[in-house]
Amino acid sequence: MNRRDFLQSASAAAIASSTIARAATPAVKPVRLGVIGAGSRGQEDLRQFLHVPGVSVEAICDIYPPRYEQVNHLAGKEVPHTTDYNELLARNDIDAVLIASPVGCHAEHVIAAARSGRPIYGEKALGFTVEDNHNILEAVTKNKVLFQIGHEYRYAAWAQEAVRRVHAGDIGTPTHIYAYWHRNGNWRRSVPSPDPDGKLEHLLNWRLYRETSGGLSTELGSHHIDMANWVFGEQPESIIGTNSICIYHDGRTVGDNVQAVFSYSGGRRLVFSSITDNAKVGCEFWIYGTAGCVEITIEDATIYYEKKKSSDAPSADKAVSKTVVERGVTTGASYSTAGEMPYRGPGEKIVTASSEDPTLAAVRSFTEAVRGEHAIFADVHCGFRAAIACSVAHDAVFAEIKMPIPAAKL
Amino acid sequence: MGTEFTLYLYSGDASAAASASEEVFEEIDRVEQLLSNYRDSSELSRINQNAGTAPVTTDPEMLNFLAQSERWSRASDGAFDITVGRLMKAYGFFKHEGRVPSDAELGELRAVTGWQKVELDPAARTVHFAVPGVELDPGGIGKGFAVDAAVRILRADHISAAMLSAGSSTVYALGAPPHQAGWRIVVPGPLPSKDTLSVITLRDTSLSSADCSQKNFTLGGHFYCHIMDPRTMRPVEGRVQVSIVDPSATASDALSNVIFVETPEHSVATLKAYAPEARALIVSGDAEHARCTAFRWGEPVDSAHCVLH
């Protein structure tokens, strides 16, 4: 018996014998997806989409044939495929489009999908170049299509609660954000050989080459830039940065490490660091405010309160001050380093009702929006404000001079 | 899954080997995110949290995992059962602590344990628990499932000789090292004392083992093993270790639990009926008075220290 037969017979056995609870799930409007770009991220998005009731995948577009079988396995059925996204968009059985092609293709694919009138879940970054970003924003707006950007951490319960508390003033005024995405690995995907002319290398490892990739500051930094925009309520005005290749001298033309400072109004800063030869810090997003700080990671958030040093408000009438005056102060001997190191201690973990995978939360929210249940939260403007900073950063980290970040034209 | 995965592979190209191994570990991480009951955000945890209330829509891979689990429960009449989540926590195995639940507690746990309480609807892609409070624990089959997924990656990357070990309790032998008939696997025992019970050479197949050496506790002078008989709700007694070969690592992982729980006679009957390609070595009794049952094993066994039945 080969494995496929076994699996099919296992499923058949399950149907035949177990009590099936039908009609317990209320009927939902089906949402049939078309996927443009079914690589690793596209497949992860699709996997989560399949956790939302009533969602199915009806067709994919990809120019790399091994994706077809991978998607069939993921979807549990044969999914029609094409190498031509126009052919996919011309189908009459697609309600919404997931676009997860390499960032250099986003403009072409998103604009075509917008012109077809379908709601779009577009992976980050919105577009590759400054011009791409302006064009995508214009097309989505003019065609009045629903668009959600793949900044899934906006949907993470712990991030939402953390940002809510920051906006409520729990850490005072937030002024600086230090965002890290540190890993230990060469970022390469396996490339089958032979690969004459390096075509497969450039197709599968598009992230490593400057013509097709904004490097670490786009691929990883776009999440952090978006979260900083969320906290500060605006996009950055300029960026100054640097990059280099320290370890991976393997022909790549983007850096294997990046450091960038993004300037916001009022002197506020986002400092972004990404290195690929040490994983100690991992993915950490620190919001520093005048009264404390919040650390957000890809799985949780923790808040730290800084002790107030002094109060300017007169307090002679307050009960505690009166007690001191009437009873005096008791002497003692103590020495504390808490003045210089006020943060010792574990901090307060932000507890939320849900620890749901943020990608699942994001695609579920998109599906609900497609069904007309609510508006889109991480919309095209949100995508623009992060991606425009990334597209300037592409060049800024090579030029190593301060470069302005343009605002949207609309 | 709290397991260290080790990969050995042969390749003509160092950078192809590095890329392939990175993909293998990424795939293992992905399956961990699907199945881990230690992560609140995993798909399995989401099912545990919600399927007692209403059917949960899930993806074909998870359904496949649940269907395979159900298959082995049915084949073994419940000797294998992933609904033991609450039971494992009650005995403290979830957090490496160790306590013996009272009879009253076990009675309550009986109400939320049992593979028939998991209802799968492949057409709707849903899973539902007939009773709220059921908790799935993938420990008896998850490593094998991850290994099978990783081997798919190795084959797609055209790696022709590799060995993947999931904490050494499930290993997959892909192809063979150059000039060898297969990968050499040493089955130690009878545990905990002896070095070698049997040596087997494997090619394009998996081997899973189960024993009590890693997870156990002793209370009141009594030794408790982490491998449960879900039907009695108590740890298995009288079995020292088992090893089983099957082309599917998912199957060999699940079956290693089946043949640890069942008597050797029942195990042989189950394998004959449901696992036509399986080969097994079952050690019962205790380390000093070990009895070995070999089923299609095909290799010499140290019968001086394990009497063959």
XYZ file of C-alpha atoms in Angstrom:
719
model
C 0.000 0.000 0.000
C 1.524 3.333 -0.851
C 1.175 6.296 1.401
C -1.425 8.151 -0.656
C -3.733 5.118 -0.585
C -3.233 4.816 3.111
C -4.098 8.435 3.767
C -7.189 8.250 1.589
C -8.364 5.098 3.302
C -7.706 6.674 6.682
C -9.921 9.608 5.718
C -12.597 7.297 4.357
C -12.553 5.344 7.586
C -13.019 8.557 9.501
C -16.106 9.493 7.485
C -17.596 6.014 7.710
C -17.340 5.546 11.402
C -17.307 8.730 13.418
C -20.451 10.632 14.255
C -20.407 13.665 12.061
C -21.699 16.861 13.611
C -23.170 18.692 10.669
C -25.065 21.938 10.801
C -23.216 23.015 13.923
C -21.239 25.589 11.929
C -23.500 28.396 10.719
C -23.485 28.865 6.950
C -21.010 31.531 5.802
C -20.601 33.245 2.465
C -17.881 31.322 0.611
C -14.718 33.228 -0.213
C -12.811 31.667 -3.087
C -9.176 32.698 -3.259
C -6.801 33.078 -6.137
C -3.132 33.185 -5.143
C -0.454 35.041 -7.084
C 2.922 33.912 -5.735
C 2.732 30.602 -3.886
C 6.169 30.490 -2.295
C 6.921 30.006 1.388
C 5.072 33.086 2.650
C 2.176 32.621 0.221
C 1.758 29.051 1.426
C 1.786 30.118 5.076
C -0.878 32.746 4.373
C -2.909 30.150 2.477
C -2.546 27.647 5.302
C -4.064 30.165 7.704
C -6.781 31.148 5.217
C -7.820 27.481 5.193
C -8.445 27.762 8.954
C -11.224 30.286 8.276
C -14.615 28.670 7.665
C -15.887 28.986 4.119
C -12.565 29.879 2.495
C -11.194 27.778 -0.357
C -8.390 28.143 -2.885
C -9.469 27.849 -6.502
C -6.367 28.740 -8.532
C -2.746 29.767 -8.197
C -0.285 31.626 -10.353
C 3.423 30.907 -10.000
C 6.301 30.652 -12.441
C 8.165 28.017 -10.374
C 6.616 24.593 -11.028
C 7.493 22.843 -7.727
C 4.971 25.195 -6.047
C 2.041 23.446 -7.758
C 2.513 20.150 -5.934
C 3.304 21.961 -2.674
C -0.014 23.829 -2.894
C -1.918 20.673 -3.844
C -0.526 19.022 -0.709
C -1.401 22.028 1.440
C -4.893 22.359 0.009
C -5.612 18.630 -0.024
C -6.777 18.811 -3.640
C -5.556 19.540 -7.167
C -5.531 23.306 -7.546
C -5.533 24.705 -11.104
C -2.335 26.617 -11.824
C -1.002 29.059 -14.354
C 2.145 31.078 -14.975
C 0.103 34.062 -16.189
C -1.593 36.193 -13.528
C -3.942 37.679 -16.146
C -5.308 34.210 -16.764
C -5.990 33.803 -13.053
C -7.666 37.203 -12.821
C -9.834 36.363 -15.848
C -11.408 33.393 -14.028
C -14.984 33.746 -12.836
C -14.547 31.655 -9.673
C -12.237 33.959 -7.727
C -13.735 36.224 -5.052
C -10.509 37.588 -3.577
C -6.821 37.588 -4.412
C -3.833 36.812 -2.188
C -0.651 38.345 -3.591
C 2.579 36.962 -2.130
C 4.956 37.263 -5.056
C 8.437 38.801 -4.600
C 8.229 42.470 -3.637
C 9.556 43.626 -7.029
C 6.423 42.148 -8.641
C 3.923 43.641 -6.214
C 3.096 46.726 -8.247
C 2.340 44.792 -11.425
C 0.258 42.182 -9.621
C -1.608 44.422 -7.197
C -2.494 46.982 -9.863
C -3.808 44.249 -12.164
C -5.824 42.717 -9.332
C -7.189 46.139 -8.357
C -8.306 46.738 -11.946
C -10.126 43.381 -11.834
C -12.189 44.734 -8.940
C -11.336 41.998 -6.419
C -10.501 42.495 -2.730
C -6.775 41.979 -2.232
C -4.671 40.606 0.618
C -1.255 41.970 -0.363
C 1.888 40.737 1.347
C 4.268 43.343 2.692
C 6.011 45.490 1.638
C 3.306 47.263 -0.335
C 5.619 48.062 -3.260
C 9.332 47.957 -4.076
C 10.302 51.393 -5.368
C 8.993 54.817 -4.386
C 7.154 54.957 -7.710
C 5.657 51.480 -7.179
C 4.234 52.577 -3.843
C 2.626 55.716 -5.267
C 1.186 53.713 -8.177
C -0.242 50.960 -5.992
C -1.889 53.454 -3.655
C -3.386 55.258 -6.623
C -4.698 52.060 -8.269
C -6.256 50.667 -5.110
C -7.875 53.998 -4.295
C -9.156 54.712 -7.810
C -10.555 51.200 -8.263
C -12.143 51.340 -4.801
C -11.134 47.776 -3.906
C -10.674 46.434 -0.402
C -6.978 46.053 0.354
C -5.289 44.612 3.424
C -1.504 44.710 3.824
C 0.258 41.686 5.290
C 1.441 43.434 8.456
C 0.051 40.671 10.596
C 1.463 41.905 13.909
C -1.227 44.628 13.806
C -3.622 41.747 14.484
C -1.667 40.098 17.281
C -3.716 40.403 20.474
C -0.667 41.228 22.601
C 0.541 43.925 20.209
C -2.907 45.520 20.065
C -3.132 45.643 23.852
C 0.426 46.921 24.192
C -0.151 49.761 21.732
C -3.501 50.559 23.351
C -1.745 51.013 26.688
C 0.968 53.151 25.112
C -1.658 55.386 23.496
C -3.459 55.562 26.853
C -0.317 57.037 28.407
C 0.762 54.068 30.512
C 4.438 54.649 29.692
C 4.209 58.421 29.474
C 5.130 59.953 26.130
C 6.715 57.435 23.742
C 9.786 58.994 22.166
C 12.118 56.231 20.990
C 11.594 52.840 19.498
C 14.446 50.349 19.262
C 13.555 47.497 16.971
C 15.691 44.453 16.388
C 15.410 41.477 14.173
C 18.508 39.408 14.781
C 18.958 35.916 13.407
C 21.742 33.447 12.831
C 21.489 32.069 9.324
C 22.363 32.824 5.734
C 18.773 33.569 4.626
C 19.235 31.322 1.615
C 16.678 29.005 0.094
C 17.857 25.749 -1.404
C 18.402 25.984 -5.165
C 18.231 22.819 -7.265
C 21.250 22.135 -9.440
C 22.145 22.363 -12.216
C 21.376 26.064 -12.392
C 23.068 27.372 -15.537
C 23.207 31.190 -15.682
C 22.076 31.321 -12.046
C 18.444 31.842 -13.071
C 17.020 29.689 -10.274
C 19.370 31.293 -7.783
C 17.980 34.719 -8.654
C 14.402 33.446 -8.737
C 14.441 31.636 -5.394
C 16.948 33.864 -3.608
C 15.498 37.145 -4.860
C 15.843 38.542 -1.327
C 19.641 38.586 -1.661
C 19.975 40.800 -4.729
C 19.585 44.541 -4.871
C 17.665 44.526 -8.176
C 14.844 42.505 -6.619
C 15.103 43.138 -2.888
C 15.223 45.908 -0.343
C 17.242 43.562 1.858
C 16.760 43.175 5.579
C 15.353 46.656 6.109
C 12.412 45.852 3.837
C 11.911 42.142 4.370
C 12.200 42.323 8.148
C 12.167 46.028 8.902
C 8.826 46.737 7.236
C 7.004 45.076 10.148
C 8.834 47.203 12.674
C 8.455 50.389 10.649
C 4.728 49.730 10.430
C 4.504 49.195 14.186
C 6.480 52.368 14.828
C 4.086 54.242 12.529
C 1.225 52.765 14.552
C 2.725 53.954 17.833
C 3.807 57.389 16.620
C 0.691 57.927 14.484
C 2.541 58.946 11.318
C 5.156 57.828 8.833
C 8.842 58.776 9.260
C 10.185 61.906 7.596
C 13.704 60.717 6.796
C 16.185 57.911 7.215
C 19.913 57.608 7.760
C 21.528 54.193 7.677
C 24.242 51.778 6.712
C 24.698 48.161 5.709
C 27.584 45.838 4.954
C 28.478 42.220 4.360
C 30.282 40.824 7.384
C 29.983 37.083 7.081
C 28.113 35.932 3.974
C 30.424 36.666 1.069
C 28.380 34.502 -1.246
C 27.660 36.828 -4.119
C 24.669 38.592 -2.560
C 24.362 42.287 -3.227
C 22.258 43.277 -0.200
C 23.890 43.524 3.211
C 23.904 40.741 5.756
C 23.409 43.377 8.423
C 21.622 46.719 8.485
C 21.389 49.599 10.910
C 18.988 52.478 10.262
C 17.557 55.431 12.145
C 14.172 56.743 11.011
C 13.222 60.270 12.117
C 9.653 61.187 13.056
C 8.214 64.561 13.939
C 9.064 66.055 17.321
C 12.520 64.467 17.402
C 11.152 60.964 17.813
C 13.225 58.084 16.481
C 12.970 54.508 15.336
C 16.295 52.701 15.508
C 16.280 49.485 13.479
C 18.936 46.791 13.614
C 19.060 43.507 11.766
C 22.009 41.115 11.853
C 22.215 37.554 10.593
C 25.085 36.064 12.533
C 23.752 36.124 16.089
C 20.280 35.267 17.330
C 20.496 36.375 20.965
C 18.050 39.247 20.684
C 15.694 37.672 18.147
C 12.733 39.828 17.225
C 12.230 42.552 19.830
C 10.381 45.829 19.500
C 11.027 48.216 22.400
C 8.922 51.340 22.874
C 10.603 53.743 25.288
C 8.489 56.392 26.964
C 9.034 58.937 29.675
C 7.429 56.718 32.319
C 8.290 53.229 31.229
C 8.661 50.937 28.274
C 6.995 48.086 26.447
C 8.681 45.162 24.760
C 6.715 43.502 21.962
C 7.925 40.269 20.395
C 6.409 37.957 17.841
C 4.778 35.996 20.619
C 4.168 38.274 23.618
C 4.456 41.720 25.167
C 5.801 42.943 28.507
C 5.426 46.362 30.132
C 7.924 47.960 32.521
C 7.165 50.964 34.659
C 9.862 53.401 35.623
C 9.685 54.826 39.144
C 8.828 58.489 39.246
C 11.773 60.485 40.583
C 9.952 63.578 41.788
C 6.670 65.319 41.654
C 6.345 69.035 40.903
C 2.859 69.267 42.389
C 2.664 70.833 45.892
C 1.827 68.159 48.430
C 1.767 69.794 51.877
C -1.950 69.077 52.209
C -1.658 65.435 51.189
C -2.028 62.802 53.913
C 1.381 61.229 53.374
C 3.150 64.567 53.545
C 1.290 65.535 56.739
C 2.361 62.289 58.412
C 5.992 62.983 57.611
C 5.797 66.460 59.104
C 3.927 65.367 62.241
C 5.727 62.134 63.024
C 9.074 62.752 61.473
C 11.152 60.465 59.298
C 12.706 57.279 60.676
C 16.418 56.979 60.021
C 17.960 53.914 58.493
C 20.816 52.802 56.348
C 20.265 51.739 52.780
C 21.955 51.882 49.465
C 20.114 51.121 46.290
C 21.267 51.061 42.697
C 17.686 51.560 41.640
C 18.457 55.106 40.581
C 20.734 54.041 37.723
C 19.107 50.652 37.018
C 15.399 51.109 37.690
C 14.283 48.204 35.488
C 15.606 45.197 37.370
C 12.819 42.690 37.602
C 10.667 40.695 35.228
C 8.231 43.382 34.082
C 4.510 42.795 33.738
C 3.506 40.345 31.056
C 0.599 41.679 29.050
C -2.044 38.998 29.288
C -4.652 38.760 26.560
C -7.626 36.472 26.086
C -6.204 35.164 22.816
C -2.730 33.997 21.818
C -3.904 33.269 18.312
C -1.392 33.173 15.479
C -1.302 36.755 14.116
C -1.420 35.623 10.494
C -4.605 33.688 11.253
C -6.089 36.721 12.996
C -5.115 38.913 10.032
C -6.571 36.690 7.301
C -9.713 36.058 9.326
C -10.209 39.801 9.679
C -9.692 40.251 5.936
C -12.247 37.518 5.192
C -14.763 39.204 7.490
C -14.157 42.507 5.706
C -14.702 40.807 2.337
C -18.015 39.522 3.733
C -18.937 43.085 4.627
C -18.723 42.656 8.398
C -16.316 45.533 9.108
C -13.684 47.819 7.611
C -10.060 46.872 7.031
C -7.662 47.820 9.825
C -4.222 47.412 8.193
C -5.245 49.069 4.940
C -3.394 50.351 1.872
C -2.454 53.612 3.606
C -0.906 51.683 6.462
C 0.976 49.629 3.863
C 2.125 52.748 2.029
C 3.503 54.459 5.120
C 5.778 51.519 5.901
C 6.730 50.604 2.355
C 7.656 54.145 1.331
C 10.160 54.230 4.186
C 11.525 50.848 3.085
C 11.940 51.937 -0.515
C 13.975 54.987 0.501
C 15.939 52.840 2.942
C 17.012 50.483 0.068
C 19.239 53.211 -1.239
C 19.908 55.125 1.960
C 21.739 52.234 3.618
C 24.139 52.144 0.666
C 24.474 55.910 0.273
C 24.935 56.399 4.038
C 23.430 59.894 3.903
C 20.177 61.273 5.320
C 17.377 60.828 2.783
C 13.851 62.274 2.984
C 10.818 59.974 2.817
C 8.005 61.347 0.635
C 4.388 61.412 1.773
C 1.487 59.990 -0.224
C 0.373 62.122 -3.153
C -3.379 61.508 -2.527
C 7.744 18.892 21.127
C 10.741 19.430 23.375
C 12.901 17.248 21.146
C 16.295 17.801 19.590
C 16.343 16.861 15.909
C 19.625 15.727 14.348
C 20.286 15.467 10.624
C 23.112 13.659 8.878
C 23.269 14.000 5.146
C 25.544 13.290 2.217
C 25.872 15.800 -0.592
C 28.425 16.624 -3.277
C 28.036 20.324 -2.534
C 28.516 21.968 0.864
C 26.221 24.882 0.198
C 23.446 22.622 -1.151
C 23.808 20.559 2.027
C 23.552 23.691 4.181
C 20.467 24.928 2.313
C 18.757 21.548 2.478
C 19.400 21.193 6.179
C 18.091 24.690 6.832
C 14.914 23.825 4.932
C 14.557 20.615 6.944
C 14.770 22.473 10.241
C 12.391 25.172 9.007
C 9.904 22.467 8.099
C 10.295 20.894 11.530
C 9.701 24.324 13.101
C 6.596 24.685 10.944
C 5.219 21.330 12.078
C 6.029 22.310 15.655
C 3.924 25.435 15.180
C 1.137 23.214 13.849
C 1.219 20.562 16.562
C 2.820 21.813 19.759
C 0.614 21.681 22.849
C 3.229 23.775 24.653
C 2.497 26.793 22.422
C -0.780 28.667 22.848
C -0.629 29.930 19.270
C -0.265 26.512 17.617
C -3.074 25.095 15.507
C -3.395 22.127 17.890
C -3.767 24.504 20.846
C -6.387 26.465 18.925
C -8.301 23.221 18.400
C -7.929 22.308 22.064
C -9.246 25.729 23.067
C -12.241 25.801 20.719
C -13.341 22.373 19.471
C -15.258 21.583 22.648
C -17.550 24.533 21.950
C -18.143 24.252 18.203
C -16.562 22.563 15.166
C -13.237 24.189 14.279
C -12.291 24.635 10.633
C -8.762 23.469 10.054
C -6.416 22.714 7.155
C -5.965 19.409 5.301
C -2.612 18.696 6.910
C -4.018 18.934 10.427
C -7.006 16.820 9.387
C -4.595 14.257 7.981
C -2.733 14.230 11.301
C -5.977 13.740 13.214
C -7.185 11.062 10.779
C -3.940 9.118 11.143
C -4.221 9.391 14.916
C -7.779 8.096 14.752
C -6.734 5.237 12.516
C -4.193 3.982 15.033
C -6.667 4.373 17.891
C -9.186 2.278 16.019
C -6.605 -0.340 14.985
C -5.312 -0.685 18.559
C -8.701 -0.469 20.241
C -7.605 2.645 22.078
C -4.127 1.539 23.163
C -2.975 4.571 21.193
C -4.948 7.725 21.849
C -4.058 11.395 21.529
C -6.904 12.555 23.781
C -4.675 11.984 26.808
C -3.817 15.677 27.286
C -5.659 16.067 30.604
C -4.468 12.648 31.778
C -0.812 13.512 31.151
C -1.224 16.774 33.049
C -2.914 14.994 35.955
C 0.099 12.725 36.334
C 2.413 15.726 36.130
C 4.195 14.471 32.992
C 3.384 17.679 31.104
C 5.638 19.664 33.413
C 8.098 16.908 34.457
C 6.726 16.867 37.984
C 5.006 13.613 38.922
C 1.942 12.827 40.988
C -0.588 10.021 41.090
C -4.187 11.120 40.597
C -6.835 9.715 42.912
C -9.460 7.257 41.705
C -12.042 10.034 41.873
C -9.873 12.247 39.682
C -9.338 9.428 37.204
C -13.089 8.927 37.088
C -13.538 12.570 36.104
C -10.752 12.320 33.559
C -12.445 9.336 31.955
C -15.265 11.652 30.915
C -12.865 13.795 28.836
C -10.600 11.044 27.481
C -11.266 8.751 24.558
C -10.569 8.916 20.818
C -14.229 8.436 19.910
C -14.943 11.875 21.349
C -13.046 13.519 18.455
C -15.344 14.010 15.472
C -13.735 14.692 12.124
C -15.619 15.970 9.092
C -13.154 15.911 6.175
C -15.727 17.336 3.735
C -16.274 20.422 5.891
C -12.666 20.320 7.148
C -13.755 20.517 10.760
C -12.877 18.872 14.049
C -15.210 18.858 17.028
C -15.042 17.382 20.512
C -18.226 15.622 21.516
C -17.538 16.628 25.111
C -16.038 19.943 26.290
C -12.757 19.539 28.160
C -11.080 17.050 25.821
C -7.424 17.917 25.284
C -5.209 16.538 22.557
C -1.569 15.676 23.268
C 0.421 14.947 20.098
C 3.374 13.436 21.983
C 2.872 9.871 20.779
C 2.798 10.626 17.038
C 3.951 14.231 16.462
C 7.659 13.498 16.107
C 6.974 10.897 13.445
C 4.701 13.322 11.612
C 7.443 15.982 11.671
C 10.016 13.463 10.438
C 7.804 12.432 7.501
C 7.360 16.104 6.552
C 11.103 16.704 6.768
C 11.878 13.643 4.631
C 9.554 15.004 1.948
C 11.756 18.111 1.895
C 14.922 16.015 1.604
C 13.484 14.065 -1.322
C 12.319 17.284 -3.025
C 15.873 18.603 -2.648
C 17.164 15.389 -4.290
C 19.148 14.342 -1.224
C 19.710 10.617 -1.660
C 21.446 9.692 1.591
C 20.442 11.120 4.947
C 19.460 10.131 8.445
C 17.109 12.256 10.496
C 16.725 11.581 14.186
C 14.015 13.079 16.376
C 15.538 12.804 19.823
C 16.664 9.320 18.734
C 13.199 7.952 19.489
C 12.141 8.234 15.847
C 14.752 7.974 13.112
C 14.368 7.933 9.338
C 17.000 6.342 7.138
C 16.903 7.866 3.658
C 18.936 5.909 1.130
C 22.259 4.662 2.442
C 25.742 6.047 3.103
C 28.102 5.472 0.164
C 29.087 1.815 -0.271
C 26.716 0.706 2.501
C 23.494 -1.294 2.322
C 21.794 1.122 4.666
C 22.111 3.182 7.850
C 23.246 1.266 10.914
C 20.965 1.620 13.944
C 21.915 0.256 17.347
C 19.042 -0.725 19.612
C 20.432 -0.616 23.152
C 19.166 -2.700 26.031
C 17.581 -4.272 27.798
C 17.583 -0.772 29.248
C 18.967 0.731 31.325
C 22.049 -1.469 31.531
C 23.086 -3.132 28.300
C 24.788 -1.402 25.347
C 23.443 -3.411 22.441
C 20.355 -5.556 22.171
C 20.313 -5.663 18.388
C 21.798 -3.887 15.380
C 19.624 -3.262 12.338
C 20.465 -1.780 8.934
C 17.759 0.392 7.446
C 17.196 1.990 4.075
C 14.219 4.238 3.118
C 12.303 3.428 6.242
C 11.879 4.593 9.815
C 12.407 3.161 13.255
C 10.689 4.386 16.402
C 11.416 3.317 19.940
C 9.665 3.761 23.241
C 10.909 3.262 26.747
C 10.579 4.837 30.159
C 14.099 6.174 30.547
C 13.439 9.807 29.575
C 10.165 10.592 31.277
C 9.287 8.899 34.509
C 9.007 9.490 38.236
C 9.256 7.402 41.364
C 6.794 7.915 44.187
C 6.530 5.849 47.329
C 9.118 3.471 45.936
C 7.045 2.800 42.816
C 8.341 3.615 39.348
C 5.850 5.351 37.016
C 6.463 5.467 33.268
C 5.103 8.316 31.111
C 3.565 5.931 28.591
C -0.091 5.612 29.487
C -2.589 2.900 28.771
C -5.477 5.217 27.913
C -7.968 2.465 28.620
C -6.899 1.936 32.228
C -5.794 5.577 32.631
C -2.595 4.306 34.268
C 1.062 4.092 33.245
C 2.064 0.872 31.536
C 3.826 -1.667 33.697
C 5.820 -4.696 32.681
C 7.259 -3.349 29.439
C 10.909 -2.294 29.255
C 11.299 -0.976 25.704
C 10.058 -1.462 22.158
C 11.409 -0.711 18.690
C 9.437 -0.807 15.473
C 10.307 -0.309 11.807
C 7.779 1.048 9.296
C 8.154 3.051 6.061
C 6.006 5.812 7.582
C 7.582 7.588 10.544
C 4.115 8.731 11.627
C 3.020 5.097 11.743
C 6.152 3.840 13.507
C 5.884 6.595 16.130
C 2.226 5.785 16.860
C 2.853 2.034 16.721
C 5.730 2.297 19.199
C 3.097 3.394 21.712
C 0.664 0.679 20.644
C 3.163 -2.130 21.109
C 4.395 -0.676 24.389
C 0.859 -0.681 25.783
C -0.506 -3.921 24.340
C 0.706 -7.378 25.356
C 3.197 -8.856 22.875
C 0.516 -11.271 21.637
C -1.958 -8.471 20.946
C 0.779 -6.320 19.417
C 1.703 -9.025 16.929
C -1.952 -9.442 15.970
C -2.372 -5.680 15.509
C 0.739 -5.414 13.353
C -0.301 -8.372 11.207
C -3.689 -6.768 10.592
C -2.771 -3.119 10.152
C 0.947 -2.675 9.399
C 1.955 -5.077 6.660
C 5.511 -3.778 6.427
C 6.266 -3.378 10.126
C 9.038 -5.172 12.007
C 9.206 -5.057 15.777
C 11.276 -5.945 18.809
C 9.378 -5.908 22.103
C 11.067 -6.269 25.494
C 8.857 -7.153 28.461
C 9.486 -7.959 32.111
C 12.316 -5.942 33.603
C 15.938 -5.292 32.732
C 17.220 -8.269 34.768
C 14.572 -10.731 33.565
C 13.865 -9.524 30.091
C 11.737 -11.394 27.556
C 12.045 -10.490 23.902
C 9.383 -10.834 21.216
C 10.752 -10.381 17.698
C 8.205 -9.885 14.900
C 9.756 -10.049 11.397
C 12.755 -8.367 13.008
C 15.280 -10.164 10.821
C 18.431 -9.366 12.795
C 20.222 -11.143 15.632
C 19.079 -10.257 19.130
C 21.175 -10.592 22.311
C 19.155 -13.520 23.617
C 21.613 -14.068 26.464
C 20.157 -10.956 28.077
C 16.695 -11.109 26.576
C 15.045 -14.483 26.322
C 13.347 -14.848 22.957
C 9.679 -15.818 23.025
